[in-house]
Amino acid sequence: MYQSLYPVIMMDYECQCSGNNNGCSSAILFNILSQVDSGEPAKSSYLFPNRCHCEMRRTVRLKTPSDTCWVASSVLVKTVHFMKSLPAFQQLPPQDQLVLLQSSWVPLLVLGLAQEHVSFEVEDSPAPSMLQKILLNHQDSERSEGEQPTLAGVQKLKSCLKKFWNLDLSPKEYAYLKGTMIFNPDVPGLQAAVLIGGLQREAQNALREVLLLLHPEEQRCFTRVLLASSSLKGITPGLITELFFRPIIGKAHLLDLLADMLFSGC
């Protein structure tokens, strides 16, 4: 059963500080000056003015990466194999196959995690010491280029998973829903956009029919599925990559690995 990371889930995932961190900086500066005036020593938490203390902006990591990362990797492999098993997908030009994979792997993976009821917990990422920052300055600058998982991003992902768990879709419903995600004619760079648009309409019609067949009493079931699917757009590739795959792929580029899986014989 889904459990939130904290007792209170904030509806607004944005930092409650001002956009340029002046809110945090001003509060920290005020406390420092107040303690100086009173003769009290400054607390250690105020020695790092660049670190925002807003709950939702805290960087996090998986509590059990050795288990969760491999489960996510298994779901990713199944996702690519699912795409390759679709006859309509195989008939597309190889370049279109790659473009569609690159544009849809994130929502497909999230759907796979929801379908297999994959749950996970996170913990705060340890802040590097000043000595580590000095000695590992080059490595830290490389890591900072990627999107660091935040509590806000994880909460958004868990909220999305919960929506699909509440829908309790069957494997067939998940399959047709994934088809609507794969065949997206609006992705730039497609050679067969018209054909792909037709395939998306077929997948949408098939999804609507199976929903009506399995849930005849739920007249708005198709709408509910579409609303839940819209939340997938808020899940970024950077969050998924850094949270689930960076611990096991290191500095490798995930898109390169996806391309290898797509065009390999396995």
Short mmCIF file of C-alpha atoms in Angstrom, two decimals:
data_model
loop_
_atom_site.label_atom_id
_atom_site.label_comp_id
_atom_site.label_asym_id
_atom_site.label_seq_id
_atom_site.Cartn_x
_atom_site.Cartn_y
_atom_site.Cartn_z
CA MET A 1 0.00 0.00 0.00
CA TYR A 2 1.24 3.43 -0.89
CA GLN A 3 2.60 5.42 1.99
CA SER A 4 3.78 8.99 1.77
CA LEU A 5 7.32 9.80 2.79
CA TYR A 6 6.11 12.28 5.37
CA PRO A 7 2.85 12.65 7.32
CA VAL A 8 1.86 15.75 5.40
CA ILE A 9 2.02 15.78 1.60
CA MET A 10 2.38 19.28 0.23
CA MET A 11 0.05 19.95 -2.67
CA ASP A 12 2.42 22.56 -4.08
CA TYR A 13 5.73 20.94 -4.90
CA GLU A 14 7.55 24.20 -5.49
CA CYS A 15 9.92 25.59 -2.93
CA GLN A 16 8.20 27.84 -0.47
CA CYS A 17 11.16 30.18 -0.53
CA SER A 18 11.34 32.91 -3.14
CA GLY A 19 12.48 31.94 -6.62
CA ASN A 20 16.02 33.32 -6.20
CA ASN A 21 16.47 31.95 -2.66
CA ASN A 22 16.36 35.44 -1.16
CA GLY A 23 13.84 34.13 1.36
CA CYS A 24 16.23 31.50 2.70
CA SER A 25 19.26 33.79 2.45
CA SER A 26 17.54 36.63 4.25
CA ALA A 27 16.36 34.35 7.05
CA ILE A 28 19.82 32.85 7.47
CA LEU A 29 21.50 36.26 7.42
CA PHE A 30 19.02 37.55 10.00
CA ASN A 31 19.80 34.68 12.36
CA ILE A 32 23.54 35.13 11.95
CA LEU A 33 23.38 38.86 12.66
CA SER A 34 21.02 38.30 15.58
CA GLN A 35 23.41 35.83 17.17
CA VAL A 36 26.39 38.11 16.59
CA ASP A 37 24.57 40.98 18.29
CA SER A 38 23.63 38.76 21.22
CA GLY A 39 27.13 37.35 21.56
CA GLU A 40 25.95 33.80 20.88
CA PRO A 41 27.97 31.51 18.58
CA ALA A 42 26.48 30.98 15.14
CA LYS A 43 24.82 27.63 14.66
CA SER A 44 26.40 25.26 12.15
CA SER A 45 23.23 25.15 10.05
CA TYR A 46 23.77 28.80 9.13
CA LEU A 47 27.30 28.30 7.83
CA PHE A 48 26.03 27.15 4.41
CA PRO A 49 23.90 29.99 3.02
CA ASN A 50 23.69 28.37 -0.42
CA ARG A 51 21.83 25.33 0.87
CA CYS A 52 18.07 25.80 0.88
CA HIS A 53 16.31 24.23 3.85
CA CYS A 54 12.93 23.97 2.14
CA GLU A 55 11.72 20.39 2.67
CA MET A 56 10.70 19.71 -0.92
CA ARG A 57 14.01 20.85 -2.42
CA ARG A 58 16.15 18.49 -0.40
CA THR A 59 18.14 16.08 -2.53
CA VAL A 60 17.42 12.43 -1.84
CA ARG A 61 18.57 8.95 -2.83
CA LEU A 62 17.15 5.44 -2.64
CA LYS A 63 17.28 3.74 0.74
CA THR A 64 17.91 0.34 -0.84
CA PRO A 65 19.58 1.02 -4.22
CA SER A 66 20.95 -2.51 -4.55
CA ASP A 67 17.40 -3.87 -4.69
CA THR A 68 15.37 -1.06 -6.20
CA CYS A 69 17.78 -0.24 -9.03
CA TRP A 70 17.79 -3.82 -10.26
CA VAL A 71 14.01 -4.01 -10.12
CA ALA A 72 13.78 -0.78 -12.14
CA SER A 73 16.35 -2.14 -14.61
CA SER A 74 14.26 -5.28 -15.06
CA VAL A 75 11.20 -3.14 -15.78
CA LEU A 76 13.19 -1.08 -18.29
CA VAL A 77 14.34 -4.21 -20.15
CA LYS A 78 10.75 -5.47 -20.26
CA THR A 79 9.66 -2.08 -21.59
CA VAL A 80 12.09 -2.16 -24.50
CA HIS A 81 11.18 -5.78 -25.28
CA PHE A 82 7.50 -4.82 -25.27
CA MET A 83 8.13 -2.13 -27.86
CA LYS A 84 10.20 -4.47 -30.01
CA SER A 85 7.46 -7.12 -29.87
CA LEU A 86 4.88 -4.84 -31.51
CA PRO A 87 4.63 -5.68 -35.24
CA ALA A 88 3.55 -2.13 -36.08
CA PHE A 89 6.60 -0.76 -34.26
CA GLN A 90 8.95 -3.12 -36.10
CA GLN A 91 7.61 -1.89 -39.45
CA LEU A 92 8.65 1.68 -38.73
CA PRO A 93 11.97 3.09 -40.00
CA PRO A 94 14.80 2.39 -37.53
CA GLN A 95 15.32 6.11 -36.95
CA ASP A 96 11.66 6.52 -36.02
CA GLN A 97 11.91 3.55 -33.66
CA LEU A 98 14.82 5.21 -31.88
CA VAL A 99 13.09 8.60 -31.70
CA LEU A 100 9.92 7.06 -30.28
CA LEU A 101 11.91 5.08 -27.71
CA GLN A 102 13.81 8.16 -26.58
CA SER A 103 10.60 10.16 -26.23
CA SER A 104 8.47 7.55 -24.48
CA TRP A 105 10.77 5.46 -22.28
CA VAL A 106 10.07 7.52 -19.15
CA PRO A 107 6.24 7.26 -19.15
CA LEU A 108 6.50 3.62 -20.23
CA LEU A 109 8.87 2.86 -17.36
CA VAL A 110 6.58 4.57 -14.85
CA LEU A 111 3.65 2.55 -16.18
CA GLY A 112 5.77 -0.58 -15.79
CA LEU A 113 6.60 0.33 -12.20
CA ALA A 114 2.91 0.90 -11.53
CA GLN A 115 1.89 -2.33 -13.22
CA GLU A 116 4.34 -4.35 -11.14
CA HIS A 117 3.53 -2.39 -7.97
CA VAL A 118 7.14 -1.39 -7.38
CA SER A 119 7.45 0.62 -4.18
CA PHE A 120 10.53 2.34 -2.83
CA GLU A 121 11.69 4.69 -0.10
CA VAL A 122 14.25 7.47 -0.14
CA GLU A 123 16.53 9.17 2.33
CA ASP A 124 18.44 12.43 2.40
CA SER A 125 21.57 12.50 0.27
CA PRO A 126 24.57 13.23 2.52
CA ALA A 127 26.00 16.68 1.98
CA PRO A 128 29.72 16.61 1.07
CA SER A 129 32.13 18.12 3.56
CA MET A 130 34.17 21.19 2.67
CA LEU A 131 37.28 19.01 2.26
CA GLN A 132 35.43 16.70 -0.13
CA LYS A 133 34.27 19.69 -2.15
CA ILE A 134 37.85 20.91 -2.49
CA LEU A 135 39.41 17.52 -3.27
CA LEU A 136 36.60 16.33 -5.56
CA ASN A 137 35.79 19.64 -7.21
CA HIS A 138 36.06 18.24 -10.74
CA GLN A 139 33.93 15.19 -10.04
CA ASP A 140 31.30 17.28 -8.26
CA SER A 141 31.05 19.65 -11.22
CA GLU A 142 30.43 16.67 -13.51
CA ARG A 143 27.71 15.27 -11.26
CA SER A 144 26.03 18.67 -10.94
CA GLU A 145 25.30 18.62 -14.68
CA GLY A 146 22.65 15.95 -14.08
CA GLU A 147 19.35 16.52 -12.37
CA GLN A 148 19.65 15.64 -8.70
CA PRO A 149 16.61 13.79 -7.31
CA THR A 150 14.67 15.96 -4.90
CA LEU A 151 11.94 15.14 -2.43
CA ALA A 152 9.52 17.11 -4.60
CA GLY A 153 10.34 14.99 -7.65
CA VAL A 154 9.99 11.75 -5.71
CA GLN A 155 6.67 12.86 -4.23
CA LYS A 156 5.42 13.66 -7.74
CA LEU A 157 6.51 10.22 -8.98
CA LYS A 158 4.87 8.45 -6.04
CA SER A 159 1.67 10.42 -6.55
CA CYS A 160 1.63 9.33 -10.19
CA LEU A 161 2.13 5.67 -9.22
CA LYS A 162 -0.66 5.91 -6.68
CA LYS A 163 -3.09 7.17 -9.34
CA PHE A 164 -2.52 4.09 -11.48
CA TRP A 165 -2.68 1.75 -8.49
CA ASN A 166 -6.06 3.23 -7.67
CA LEU A 167 -7.23 2.56 -11.24
CA ASP A 168 -6.24 -1.11 -10.85
CA LEU A 169 -5.79 -1.66 -14.59
CA SER A 170 -5.49 -5.11 -16.14
CA PRO A 171 -2.44 -6.18 -18.21
CA LYS A 172 -4.45 -5.65 -21.41
CA GLU A 173 -5.41 -2.13 -20.35
CA TYR A 174 -1.79 -1.35 -19.54
CA ALA A 175 -0.72 -2.70 -22.94
CA TYR A 176 -3.10 -0.48 -24.90
CA LEU A 177 -2.24 2.51 -22.72
CA LYS A 178 1.44 1.97 -23.44
CA GLY A 179 0.59 1.87 -27.13
CA THR A 180 -0.93 5.35 -26.91
CA MET A 181 2.33 6.53 -25.33
CA ILE A 182 4.63 4.87 -27.84
CA PHE A 183 2.94 6.00 -31.05
CA ASN A 184 3.13 9.76 -30.61
CA PRO A 185 3.04 11.58 -33.96
CA ASP A 186 3.94 14.92 -32.35
CA VAL A 187 7.53 13.91 -31.56
CA PRO A 188 9.93 16.00 -33.70
CA GLY A 189 12.08 14.25 -36.29
CA LEU A 190 9.72 11.44 -37.32
CA GLN A 191 9.73 10.23 -40.90
CA ALA A 192 6.41 8.38 -40.71
CA ALA A 193 4.43 10.77 -38.52
CA VAL A 194 1.16 10.19 -40.42
CA LEU A 195 1.39 6.42 -40.00
CA ILE A 196 2.31 6.81 -36.33
CA GLY A 197 -0.68 9.08 -35.80
CA GLY A 198 -2.96 6.37 -37.18
CA LEU A 199 -1.38 3.80 -34.88
CA GLN A 200 -1.98 6.06 -31.89
CA ARG A 201 -5.66 6.43 -32.78
CA GLU A 202 -5.97 2.66 -33.08
CA ALA A 203 -4.38 2.23 -29.64
CA GLN A 204 -6.71 4.85 -28.13
CA ASN A 205 -9.78 3.21 -29.63
CA ALA A 206 -8.66 -0.21 -28.40
CA LEU A 207 -8.08 1.20 -24.92
CA ARG A 208 -11.53 2.81 -24.87
CA GLU A 209 -13.20 -0.43 -25.97
CA VAL A 210 -11.44 -2.62 -23.42
CA LEU A 211 -12.22 -0.15 -20.64
CA LEU A 212 -15.90 -0.20 -21.57
CA LEU A 213 -15.84 -3.98 -21.72
CA LEU A 214 -14.13 -4.48 -18.36
CA HIS A 215 -15.78 -1.58 -16.55
CA PRO A 216 -19.27 -1.17 -18.04
CA GLU A 217 -20.50 0.56 -14.89
CA GLU A 218 -17.71 3.16 -15.07
CA GLN A 219 -18.78 5.54 -17.82
CA ARG A 220 -15.90 7.92 -17.11
CA CYS A 221 -13.21 5.28 -16.80
CA PHE A 222 -11.52 6.33 -20.05
CA THR A 223 -11.42 9.94 -18.85
CA ARG A 224 -9.94 8.89 -15.52
CA VAL A 225 -7.20 6.95 -17.30
CA LEU A 226 -6.39 9.94 -19.50
CA LEU A 227 -6.22 12.21 -16.46
CA ALA A 228 -3.87 9.82 -14.70
CA SER A 229 -1.77 9.59 -17.86
CA SER A 230 -1.39 13.37 -17.97
CA SER A 231 0.56 13.20 -14.71
CA LEU A 232 3.26 11.20 -16.51
CA LYS A 233 4.35 14.39 -18.28
CA GLY A 234 5.60 15.79 -14.99
CA ILE A 235 8.14 12.98 -14.50
CA THR A 236 11.48 14.04 -15.97
CA PRO A 237 14.09 11.75 -17.56
CA GLY A 238 16.71 13.24 -15.25
CA LEU A 239 14.82 12.21 -12.12
CA ILE A 240 14.31 8.63 -13.31
CA THR A 241 17.88 8.29 -14.58
CA GLU A 242 19.59 9.67 -11.49
CA LEU A 243 17.30 7.97 -8.99
CA PHE A 244 17.06 4.45 -10.45
CA PHE A 245 19.91 3.97 -12.90
CA ARG A 246 22.89 6.20 -12.10
CA PRO A 247 23.96 3.97 -9.17
CA ILE A 248 24.44 1.03 -11.56
CA ILE A 249 25.40 2.59 -14.91
CA GLY A 250 27.89 5.12 -13.55
CA LYS A 251 28.87 7.74 -16.12
CA ALA A 252 27.34 5.83 -19.06
CA HIS A 253 24.58 7.53 -21.04
CA LEU A 254 21.27 5.75 -20.57
CA LEU A 255 19.99 6.68 -24.04
CA ASP A 256 22.99 4.90 -25.57
CA LEU A 257 22.15 1.80 -23.56
CA LEU A 258 18.52 2.01 -24.67
CA ALA A 259 19.59 2.21 -28.31
CA ASP A 260 21.78 -0.88 -27.86
CA MET A 261 18.86 -2.80 -26.36
CA LEU A 262 16.52 -1.66 -29.14
CA PHE A 263 18.71 -2.79 -32.02
CA SER A 264 20.33 -5.83 -30.40
CA GLY A 265 19.22 -9.32 -31.29
CA CYS A 266 18.21 -10.23 -27.73
#
